[in-house]
XYZ file of C-alpha atoms in Angstrom:
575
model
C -25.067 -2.918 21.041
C -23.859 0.134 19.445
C -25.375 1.891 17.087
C -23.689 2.188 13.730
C -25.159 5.241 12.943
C -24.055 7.091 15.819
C -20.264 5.645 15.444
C -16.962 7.894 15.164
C -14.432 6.652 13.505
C -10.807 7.462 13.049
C -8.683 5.688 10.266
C -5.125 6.321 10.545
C -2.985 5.053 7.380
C 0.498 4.384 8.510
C 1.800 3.707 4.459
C 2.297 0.183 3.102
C 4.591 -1.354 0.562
C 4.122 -4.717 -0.041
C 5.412 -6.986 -3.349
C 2.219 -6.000 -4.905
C 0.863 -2.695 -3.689
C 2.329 0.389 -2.318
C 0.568 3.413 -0.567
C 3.265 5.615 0.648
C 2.206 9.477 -0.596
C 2.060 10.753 -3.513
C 0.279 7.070 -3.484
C -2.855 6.102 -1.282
C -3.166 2.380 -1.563
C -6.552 0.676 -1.597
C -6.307 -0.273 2.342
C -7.986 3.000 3.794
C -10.691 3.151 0.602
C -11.265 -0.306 1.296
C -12.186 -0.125 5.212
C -13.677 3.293 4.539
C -16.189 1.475 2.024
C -16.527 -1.441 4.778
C -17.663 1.028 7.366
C -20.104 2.512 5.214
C -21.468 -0.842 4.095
C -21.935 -1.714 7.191
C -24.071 1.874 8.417
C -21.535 4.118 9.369
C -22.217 7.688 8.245
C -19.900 9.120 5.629
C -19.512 12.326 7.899
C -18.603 10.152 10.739
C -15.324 8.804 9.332
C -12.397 10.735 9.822
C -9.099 9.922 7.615
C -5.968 10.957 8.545
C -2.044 9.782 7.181
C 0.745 9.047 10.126
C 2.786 12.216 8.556
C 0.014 14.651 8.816
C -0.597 13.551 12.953
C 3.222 14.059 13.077
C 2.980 17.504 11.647
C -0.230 18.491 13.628
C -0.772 17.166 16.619
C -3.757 18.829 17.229
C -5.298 15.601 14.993
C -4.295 13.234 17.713
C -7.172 14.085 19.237
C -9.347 12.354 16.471
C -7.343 9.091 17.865
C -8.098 9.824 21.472
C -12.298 10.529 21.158
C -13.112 8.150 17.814
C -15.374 5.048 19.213
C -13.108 3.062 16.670
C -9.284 3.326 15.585
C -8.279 1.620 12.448
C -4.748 1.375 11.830
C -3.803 0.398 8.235
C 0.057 -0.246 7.515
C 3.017 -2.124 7.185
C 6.137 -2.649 5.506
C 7.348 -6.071 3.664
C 9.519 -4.706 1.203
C 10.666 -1.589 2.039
C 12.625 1.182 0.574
C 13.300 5.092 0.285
C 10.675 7.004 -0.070
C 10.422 10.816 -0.513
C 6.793 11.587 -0.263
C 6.045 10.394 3.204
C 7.810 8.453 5.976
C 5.723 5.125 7.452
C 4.604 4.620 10.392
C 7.551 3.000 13.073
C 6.562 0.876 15.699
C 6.470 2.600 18.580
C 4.564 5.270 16.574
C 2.123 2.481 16.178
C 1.781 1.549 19.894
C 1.262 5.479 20.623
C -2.280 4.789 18.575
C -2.506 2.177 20.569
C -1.908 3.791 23.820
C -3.691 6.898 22.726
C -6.870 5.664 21.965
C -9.740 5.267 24.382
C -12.025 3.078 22.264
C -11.615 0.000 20.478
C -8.883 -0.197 18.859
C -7.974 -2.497 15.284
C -4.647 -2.918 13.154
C -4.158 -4.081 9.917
C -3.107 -4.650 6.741
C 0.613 -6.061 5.791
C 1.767 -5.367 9.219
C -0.169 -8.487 10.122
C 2.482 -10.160 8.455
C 5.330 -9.047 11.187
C 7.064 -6.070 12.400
C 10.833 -5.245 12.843
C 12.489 -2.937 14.748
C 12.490 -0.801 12.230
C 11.516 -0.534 8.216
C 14.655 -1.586 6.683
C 16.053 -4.691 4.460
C 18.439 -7.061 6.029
C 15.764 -7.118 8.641
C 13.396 -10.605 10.651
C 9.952 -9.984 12.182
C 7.806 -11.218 14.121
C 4.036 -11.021 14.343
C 3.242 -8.286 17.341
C -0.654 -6.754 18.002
C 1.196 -3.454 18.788
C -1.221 -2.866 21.935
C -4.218 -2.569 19.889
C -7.065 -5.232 20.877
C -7.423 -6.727 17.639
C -5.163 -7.780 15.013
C -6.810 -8.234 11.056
C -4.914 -11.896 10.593
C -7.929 -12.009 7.506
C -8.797 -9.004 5.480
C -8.519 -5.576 7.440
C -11.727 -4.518 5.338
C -13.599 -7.429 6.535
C -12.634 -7.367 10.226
C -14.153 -3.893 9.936
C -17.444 -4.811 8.677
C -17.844 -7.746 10.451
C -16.644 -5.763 13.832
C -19.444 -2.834 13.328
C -21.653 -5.197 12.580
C -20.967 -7.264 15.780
C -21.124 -4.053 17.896
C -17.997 -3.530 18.629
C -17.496 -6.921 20.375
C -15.215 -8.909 17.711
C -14.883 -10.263 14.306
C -13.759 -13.683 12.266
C -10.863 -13.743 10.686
C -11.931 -13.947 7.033
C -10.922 -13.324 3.315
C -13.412 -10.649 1.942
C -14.775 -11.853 -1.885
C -14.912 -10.485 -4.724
C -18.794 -8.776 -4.534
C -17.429 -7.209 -1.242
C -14.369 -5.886 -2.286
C -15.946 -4.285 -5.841
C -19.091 -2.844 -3.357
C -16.633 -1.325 -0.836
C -13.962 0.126 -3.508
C -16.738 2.467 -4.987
C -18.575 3.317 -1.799
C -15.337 4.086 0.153
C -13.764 6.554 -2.832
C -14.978 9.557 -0.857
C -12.432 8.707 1.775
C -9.542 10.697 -1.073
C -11.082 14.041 -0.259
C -9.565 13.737 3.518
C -5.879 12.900 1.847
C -3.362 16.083 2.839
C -2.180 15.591 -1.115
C -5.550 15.711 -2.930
C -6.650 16.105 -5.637
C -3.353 17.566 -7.307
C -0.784 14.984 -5.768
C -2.308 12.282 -5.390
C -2.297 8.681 -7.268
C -4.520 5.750 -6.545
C -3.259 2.043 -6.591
C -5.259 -0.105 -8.217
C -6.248 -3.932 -7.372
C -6.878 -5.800 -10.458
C -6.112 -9.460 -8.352
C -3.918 -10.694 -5.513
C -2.170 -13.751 -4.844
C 0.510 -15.523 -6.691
C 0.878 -18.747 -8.881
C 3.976 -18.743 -7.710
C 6.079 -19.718 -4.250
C 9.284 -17.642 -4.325
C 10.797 -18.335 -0.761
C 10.471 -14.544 0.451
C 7.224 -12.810 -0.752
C 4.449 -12.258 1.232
C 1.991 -12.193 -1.649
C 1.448 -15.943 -2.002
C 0.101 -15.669 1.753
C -3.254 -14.401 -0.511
C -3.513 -17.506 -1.898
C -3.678 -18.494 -5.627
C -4.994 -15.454 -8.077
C -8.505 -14.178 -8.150
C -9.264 -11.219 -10.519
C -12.012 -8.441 -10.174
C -13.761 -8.580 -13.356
C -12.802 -5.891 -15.743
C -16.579 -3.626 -14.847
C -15.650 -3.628 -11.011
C -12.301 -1.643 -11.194
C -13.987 0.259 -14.078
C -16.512 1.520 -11.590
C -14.013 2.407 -9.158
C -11.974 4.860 -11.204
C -15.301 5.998 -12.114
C -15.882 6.708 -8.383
C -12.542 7.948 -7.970
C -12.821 10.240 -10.808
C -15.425 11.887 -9.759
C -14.084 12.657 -6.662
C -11.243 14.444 -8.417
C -8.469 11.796 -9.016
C -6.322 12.390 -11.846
C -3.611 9.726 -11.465
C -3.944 5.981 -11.275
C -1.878 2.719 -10.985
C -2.455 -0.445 -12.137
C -0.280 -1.589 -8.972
C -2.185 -4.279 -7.010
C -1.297 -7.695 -8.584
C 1.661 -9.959 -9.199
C 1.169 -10.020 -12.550
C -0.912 -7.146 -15.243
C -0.738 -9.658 -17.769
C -2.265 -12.420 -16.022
C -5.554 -10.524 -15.813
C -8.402 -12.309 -16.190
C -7.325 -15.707 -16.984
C -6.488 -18.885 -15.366
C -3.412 -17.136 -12.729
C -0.989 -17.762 -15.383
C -1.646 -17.384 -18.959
C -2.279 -13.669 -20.600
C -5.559 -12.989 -21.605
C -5.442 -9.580 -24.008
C -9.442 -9.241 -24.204
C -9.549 -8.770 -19.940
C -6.622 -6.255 -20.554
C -8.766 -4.491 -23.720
C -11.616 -4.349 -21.760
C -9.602 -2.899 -18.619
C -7.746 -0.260 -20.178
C -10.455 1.008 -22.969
C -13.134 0.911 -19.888
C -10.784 3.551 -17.424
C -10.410 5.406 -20.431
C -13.940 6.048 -21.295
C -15.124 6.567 -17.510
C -11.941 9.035 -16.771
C -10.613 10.494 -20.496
C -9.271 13.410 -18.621
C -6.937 11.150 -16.810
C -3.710 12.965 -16.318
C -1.450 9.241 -15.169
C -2.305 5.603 -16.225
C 0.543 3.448 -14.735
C 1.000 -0.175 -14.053
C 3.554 -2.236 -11.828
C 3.937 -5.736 -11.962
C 4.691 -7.926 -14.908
C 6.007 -11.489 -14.713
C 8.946 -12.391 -17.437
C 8.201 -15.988 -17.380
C 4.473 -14.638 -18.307
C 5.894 -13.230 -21.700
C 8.564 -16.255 -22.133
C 5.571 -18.730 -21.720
C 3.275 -17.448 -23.938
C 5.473 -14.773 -25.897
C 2.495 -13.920 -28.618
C -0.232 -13.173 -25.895
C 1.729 -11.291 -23.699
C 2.854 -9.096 -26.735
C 0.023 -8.456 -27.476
C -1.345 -7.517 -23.819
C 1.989 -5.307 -23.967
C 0.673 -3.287 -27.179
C -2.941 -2.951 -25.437
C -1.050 -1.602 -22.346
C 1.324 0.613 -24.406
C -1.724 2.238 -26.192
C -3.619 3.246 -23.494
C -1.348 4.345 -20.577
C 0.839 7.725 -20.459
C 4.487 7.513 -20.784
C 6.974 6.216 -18.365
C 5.827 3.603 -17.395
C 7.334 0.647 -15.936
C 6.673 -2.908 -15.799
C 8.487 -4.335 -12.624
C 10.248 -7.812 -13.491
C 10.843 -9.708 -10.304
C 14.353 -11.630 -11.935
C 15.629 -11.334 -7.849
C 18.767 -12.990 -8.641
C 20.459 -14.027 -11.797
C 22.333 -16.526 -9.698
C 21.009 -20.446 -10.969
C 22.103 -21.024 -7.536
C 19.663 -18.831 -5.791
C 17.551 -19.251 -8.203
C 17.118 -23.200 -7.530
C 16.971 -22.844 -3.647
C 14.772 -19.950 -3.412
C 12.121 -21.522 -5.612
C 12.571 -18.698 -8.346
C 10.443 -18.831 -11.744
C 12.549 -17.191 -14.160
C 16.086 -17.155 -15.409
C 18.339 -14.711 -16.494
C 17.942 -16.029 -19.718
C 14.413 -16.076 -20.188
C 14.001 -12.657 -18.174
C 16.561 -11.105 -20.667
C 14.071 -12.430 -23.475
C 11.458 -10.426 -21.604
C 13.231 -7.693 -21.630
C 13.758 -7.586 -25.526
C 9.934 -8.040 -25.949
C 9.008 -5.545 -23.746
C 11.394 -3.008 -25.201
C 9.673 -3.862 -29.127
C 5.970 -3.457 -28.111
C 6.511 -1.143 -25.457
C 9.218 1.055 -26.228
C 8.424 3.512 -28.386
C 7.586 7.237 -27.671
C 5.111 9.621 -28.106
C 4.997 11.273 -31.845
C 6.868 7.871 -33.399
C 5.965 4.900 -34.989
C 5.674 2.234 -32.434
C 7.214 -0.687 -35.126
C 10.397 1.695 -34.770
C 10.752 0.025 -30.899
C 12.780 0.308 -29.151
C 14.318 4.186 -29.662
C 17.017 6.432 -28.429
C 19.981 8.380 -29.677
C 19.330 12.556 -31.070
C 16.786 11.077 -34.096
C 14.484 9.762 -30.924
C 11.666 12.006 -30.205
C 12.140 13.888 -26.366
C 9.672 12.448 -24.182
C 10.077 9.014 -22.116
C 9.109 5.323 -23.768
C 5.495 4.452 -22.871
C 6.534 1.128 -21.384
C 9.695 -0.382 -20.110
C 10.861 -2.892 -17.876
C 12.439 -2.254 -14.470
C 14.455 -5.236 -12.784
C 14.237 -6.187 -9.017
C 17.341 -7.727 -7.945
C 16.795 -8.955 -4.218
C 19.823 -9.817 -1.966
C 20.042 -11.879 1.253
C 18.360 -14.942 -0.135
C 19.879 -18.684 0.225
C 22.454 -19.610 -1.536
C 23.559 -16.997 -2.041
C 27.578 -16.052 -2.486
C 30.493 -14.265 -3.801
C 29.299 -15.255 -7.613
C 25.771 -14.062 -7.137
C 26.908 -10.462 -7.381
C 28.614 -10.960 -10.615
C 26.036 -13.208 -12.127
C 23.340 -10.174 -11.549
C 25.903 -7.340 -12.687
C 26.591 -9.140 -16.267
C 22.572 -9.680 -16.528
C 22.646 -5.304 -16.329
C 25.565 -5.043 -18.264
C 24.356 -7.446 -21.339
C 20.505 -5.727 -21.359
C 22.215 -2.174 -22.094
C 25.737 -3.595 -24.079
C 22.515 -5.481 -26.497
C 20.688 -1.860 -26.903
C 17.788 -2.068 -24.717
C 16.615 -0.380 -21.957
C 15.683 -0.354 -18.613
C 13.915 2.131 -17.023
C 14.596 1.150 -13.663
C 17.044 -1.110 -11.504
C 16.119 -1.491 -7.788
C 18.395 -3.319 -5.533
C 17.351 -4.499 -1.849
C 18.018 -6.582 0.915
C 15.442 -9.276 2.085
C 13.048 -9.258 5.220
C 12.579 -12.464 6.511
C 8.566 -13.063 7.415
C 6.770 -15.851 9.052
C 5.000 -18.193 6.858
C 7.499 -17.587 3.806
C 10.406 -20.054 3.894
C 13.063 -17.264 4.397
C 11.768 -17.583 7.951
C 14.387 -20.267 8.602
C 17.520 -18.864 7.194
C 16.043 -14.965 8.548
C 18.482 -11.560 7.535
C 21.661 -14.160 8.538
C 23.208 -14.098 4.915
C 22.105 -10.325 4.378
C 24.140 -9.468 6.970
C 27.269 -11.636 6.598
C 27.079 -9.749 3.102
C 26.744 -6.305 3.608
C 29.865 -4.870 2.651
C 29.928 -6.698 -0.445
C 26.185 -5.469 -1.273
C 27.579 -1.761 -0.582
C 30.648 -2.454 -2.654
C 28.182 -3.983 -5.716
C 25.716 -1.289 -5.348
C 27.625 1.380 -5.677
C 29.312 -0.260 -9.183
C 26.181 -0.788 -10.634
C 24.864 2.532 -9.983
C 27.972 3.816 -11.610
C 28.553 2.251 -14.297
C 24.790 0.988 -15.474
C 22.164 3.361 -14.200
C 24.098 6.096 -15.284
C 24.505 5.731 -19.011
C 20.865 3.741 -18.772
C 19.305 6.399 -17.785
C 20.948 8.614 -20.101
C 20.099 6.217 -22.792
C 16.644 6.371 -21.462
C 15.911 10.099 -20.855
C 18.753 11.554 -23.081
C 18.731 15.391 -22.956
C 16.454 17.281 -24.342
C 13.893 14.725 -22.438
C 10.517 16.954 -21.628
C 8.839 15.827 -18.441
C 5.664 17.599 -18.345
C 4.141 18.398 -14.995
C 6.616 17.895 -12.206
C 5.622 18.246 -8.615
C 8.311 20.474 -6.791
C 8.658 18.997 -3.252
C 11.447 20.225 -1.455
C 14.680 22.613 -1.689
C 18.001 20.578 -0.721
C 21.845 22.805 -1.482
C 20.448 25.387 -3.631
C 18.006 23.159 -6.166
C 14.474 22.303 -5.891
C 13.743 18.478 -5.890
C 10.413 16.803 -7.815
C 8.904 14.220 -9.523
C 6.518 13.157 -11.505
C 3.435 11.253 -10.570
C 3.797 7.499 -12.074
C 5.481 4.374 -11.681
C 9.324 4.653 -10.290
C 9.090 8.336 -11.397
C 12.333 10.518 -11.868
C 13.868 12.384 -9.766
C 14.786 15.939 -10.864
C 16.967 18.430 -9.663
C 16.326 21.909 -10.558
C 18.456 24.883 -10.292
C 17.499 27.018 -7.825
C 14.767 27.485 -5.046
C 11.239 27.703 -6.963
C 8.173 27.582 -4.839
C 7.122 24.156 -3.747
C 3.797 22.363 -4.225
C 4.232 24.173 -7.888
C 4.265 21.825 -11.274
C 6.166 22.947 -13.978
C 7.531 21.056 -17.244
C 11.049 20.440 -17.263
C 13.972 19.313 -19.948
C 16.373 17.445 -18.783
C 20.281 18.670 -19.340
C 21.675 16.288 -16.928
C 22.093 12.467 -15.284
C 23.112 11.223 -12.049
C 22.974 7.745 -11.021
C 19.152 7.397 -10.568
C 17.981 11.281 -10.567
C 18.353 13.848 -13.279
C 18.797 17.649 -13.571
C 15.955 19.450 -15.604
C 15.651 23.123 -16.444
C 12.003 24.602 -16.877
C 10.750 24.075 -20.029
C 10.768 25.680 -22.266
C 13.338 28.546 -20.559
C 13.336 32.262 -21.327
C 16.734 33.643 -22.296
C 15.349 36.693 -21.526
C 14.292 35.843 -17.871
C 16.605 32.883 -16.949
C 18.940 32.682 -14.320
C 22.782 32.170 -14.542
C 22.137 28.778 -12.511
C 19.721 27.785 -14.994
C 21.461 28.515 -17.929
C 24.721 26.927 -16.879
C 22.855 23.735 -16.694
C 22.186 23.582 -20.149
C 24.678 21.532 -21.992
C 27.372 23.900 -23.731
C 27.014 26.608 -22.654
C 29.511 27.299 -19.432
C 29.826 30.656 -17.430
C 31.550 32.784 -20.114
C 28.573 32.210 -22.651
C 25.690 32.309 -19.777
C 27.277 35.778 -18.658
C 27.200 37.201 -22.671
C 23.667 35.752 -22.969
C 22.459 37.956 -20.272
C 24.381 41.241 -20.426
C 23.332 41.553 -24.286
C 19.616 40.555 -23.523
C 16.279 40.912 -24.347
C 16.621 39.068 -27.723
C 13.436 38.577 -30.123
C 14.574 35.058 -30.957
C 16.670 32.348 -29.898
C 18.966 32.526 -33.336
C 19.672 36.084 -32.422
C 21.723 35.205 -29.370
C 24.105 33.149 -31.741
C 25.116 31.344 -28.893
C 27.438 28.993 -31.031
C 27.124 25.825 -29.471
C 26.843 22.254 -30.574
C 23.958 21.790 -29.218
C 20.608 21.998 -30.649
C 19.718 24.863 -27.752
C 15.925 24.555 -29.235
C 15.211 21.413 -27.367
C 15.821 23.757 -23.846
C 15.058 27.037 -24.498
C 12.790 29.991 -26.140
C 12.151 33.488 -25.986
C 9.025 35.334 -25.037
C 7.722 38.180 -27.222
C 8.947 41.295 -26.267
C 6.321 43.717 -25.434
C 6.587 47.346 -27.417
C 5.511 50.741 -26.780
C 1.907 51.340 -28.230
């Protein structure tokens, strides 16, 4: 029997994204926390759990050897709706069966990757379910087979569903586990699980597979960002459930008082929060019960920080698709989502929020506090020539009708076992793949573009942008959030810096930013170029006749209002 208390342990988090929680840095989703909590729970030692991410093993393989001598390897990962990602890379297969291969004591895996693996993480992709080499294989809760396994000795576990007590007692005790993270405590953001499960069968998502809703009561997830908190997080999402406005009711219906009690509690145990995000919202939530979900929206919009996003799940605006892949919302009634969202949600900081939704020069320059992004998911039955059209008027009609969108994301589908995509598998996603290119590319062109504008026009301050890496002369970062921008900035500034940007520029889902606000006396030609109106002629007058004492004294002479970008510090004089 072994001893709990003389145990190592090595926890290696391979990155998730799932249909309701993601974990791929800046993010750490709740899967290590959870099993970190578990182990403790169960009489492991703090100081005897070791946490590492798959990218910082890559980078320093001097760490593997935390895999080789730990008495237990926990792998946590896996992919079921997965994307581009900037912050880290997840874990591939074979990387997976290295752990496996690597480590010489027990060995467990799990998380979403219990689900299936492909051969690699990409849409347009089937899996199958695969134990990788390890010997066991979480088909239950990973943060249960980790208890129960410590508590067996080592020798094996019961598949089981953790409850709710468990998972509230484990979230707090394993919070410590953030101090191992490579991004901490600047860059880092916590996903938080408010419920899982679905009311709802769509043929492709994994989440159902949870079973029907079950919330953590509003004093649970209060506690953990109180833990969290005091272990120096800054930045939290509201990430891990199907639907935010479902909390705390019956799986369907809104309930505003759970959402009050939510939101007003993570502000009182963390007021120094820096990021208060959310993720998923269902539109046929708000059509169903239009007055309570407004009113959840205003809760929402009052206590989080701006830019957030509410993910709609419309998938396809095809009735087609809609009918065979057991879809709950139209486009119609999503659209009617939309328009909600945008009234109660989409106002920004320093306005009135009855003015909702706003944009255009009289709009105020930071980012709506709440606004819908649409998932459109390709590859699904039924599917044909018509769907692509069907979901490109749905775009065009949202921004031709004057609201906004603060996010489109198009994918392919995974086909996973136990979700009735299984049958029909990446077949149609394939047979369409030039056509998805060909749609893509339109709607990035002639939606997100002037969207986004619409949505971040310039002038747009960003405050507190990560800088994370240098790519043809600019520095790339982002913002820590929900689906946050992209920015390009001119020149290369030093990375892991954050500076506040204004935006001067769009591209199709990114933007170019300037520092704000920028020093005529100190800027760059680069920088100064970027700012609308003024070209290479002007930039090259502004600085051959600097220092100036104010920004009127350059008389610059352009149609823009140049006070939105730019300032000038006091120049120091002779005593």
């Amino acid at each position: 029997m072994t001893d709990p208390e003389t145990l190592s342990v090595t926890i290696v988090d391979g990155y998730v994204d799932e249909p309701a929680h993601f974990g791929v840095p800046p993010y750490i989703s709740t899967y290590p926390r959870y099993a970190a909590g578990a182990l403790v729970d169960a009489g492991v030692p703090r100081e005897r759990i070791t946490y590492h991410t798959i990218d910082r093993l890559r980078d320093q393989p001097d760490y593997w050897r935390d895999v080789d001598e730990a008495d237990l390897l926990v792998y946590l990962g896996g992919m079921t709706v997965p994307g581009k990602y900037v912050g880290g890379t997840p874990a591939e297969p074979d990387e997976v069966r290295k752990l496996a291969w690597t480590a010489t004591g027990t060995s467990l895996m799990g998380g979403p990757v219990k689900f299936g693996v492909g051969e690699e993480n990409a849409g347009a992709t089937e899996t199958e379910r695969q134990d990788l080499d390890f010997d066991f294989v979480a088909k239950g809760d990973v943060e249960a087979a980790v208890y129960d396994l410590v508590e067996s000795g080592l020798e094996g576990f019961n598949n089981r569903m953790r409850d709710i007590d468990e998972v509230s007692r484990w979230a707090q005790e394993g919070a410590f586990i953030v101090d191992q993270h490579p991004n901490h405590p600047e860059y880092l953001i916590a996903e938080l699980e408010t419920s899982r499960g679905c009311a709802y069968r769509c043929s492709f998502c994994t989440e159902p597979l949870y079973g029907n809703p079950e919330f953590r009561p509003p004093p649970t997830v209060v506690g953990e960002v109180d833990a969290l908190s005091d272990h120096g997080v800054k930045h939290f999402r509201i990430g891990r459930q199907a639907d935010i406005l479902a909390y705390g009711g019956d799986g369907e219906a809104p309930n505003p008082d759970a959402l009050r009690q939510l939101y007003s509690g993570i502000r009182e145990v963390a007021p120094d929060l820096e990021t208060l995000h959310l993720d998923n919202m269902n539109p046929i939530t708000i059509v169903e019960w239009p007055e309570q979900s407004r009113e959840g929206i205003r809760i929402i919009a009052e206590h989080n920080t701006p830019g957030d996003t509410a993910a709609f799940g419309l998938e396809s605006a095809d009735p087609v698709v809609q009918a065979e892949n057991n879809l709950n919302v139209t486009a119609e009634e999503c659209f009617e989502a939309v328009r909600i969202v945008n009234e109660e949600a989409g106002w920004r900081p320093g306005e009135d929020p009855e003015d909702a939704p706003t944009f255009g020069d009289d709009a105020p320059r930071r980012l709506p506090k709440l606004l819908p992004g649409i998932n459109l998911l390709h590859g699904l039955k039924g599917e044909r020539e018509e769907t692509y059209e069907h979901n490109r008027a749905f775009l065009q009609r949202v921004y031709d009708e004057g609201y906004m969108l603060r996010r489109i994301n198009i994918r392919q589908v995974m086909a996973f076992d136990g979700t009735d995509m299984s049958d029909t598998g990446a077949e149609i996603a394939n047979e369409h793949k030039q056509l998805f290119k060909r749609y893509k590319k339109q709607v990035r062109e002639e939606i997100d573009n002037p969207m986004l504008e619409r949505v971040a026009p310039p002038g747009t301050v960003l405050p507190d942008v990560h800088l994370e890496y240098h790519q043809d002369g600019k520095t790339f970062g982002r913002q820590l959030g929900t689906y946050p921008l992209l920015v390009g900035i001119p020149g290369e500034r030093q990375l892991g810096e954050t500076v506040d940007i204004a935006i001067v520029d769009h591209g199709y889902r990114s933007v170019t930013g300037v520092p704000y606000p920028l020093d005529l006396n100190a800027a760059s030609m680069n920088e100064l170029t970027a700012i609308p109106g003024i070209g290479d002629s002007t930039a090259g007058d502004i600085v051959v006749n600097r220092p100036y004492e104010s920004v009127t004294d350059a008389d610059l002479g352009t149609e823009f209002d140049l006070s939105r970008f730019v300032t000038t510090r006091p120049l120091e004089t002779a005593d």
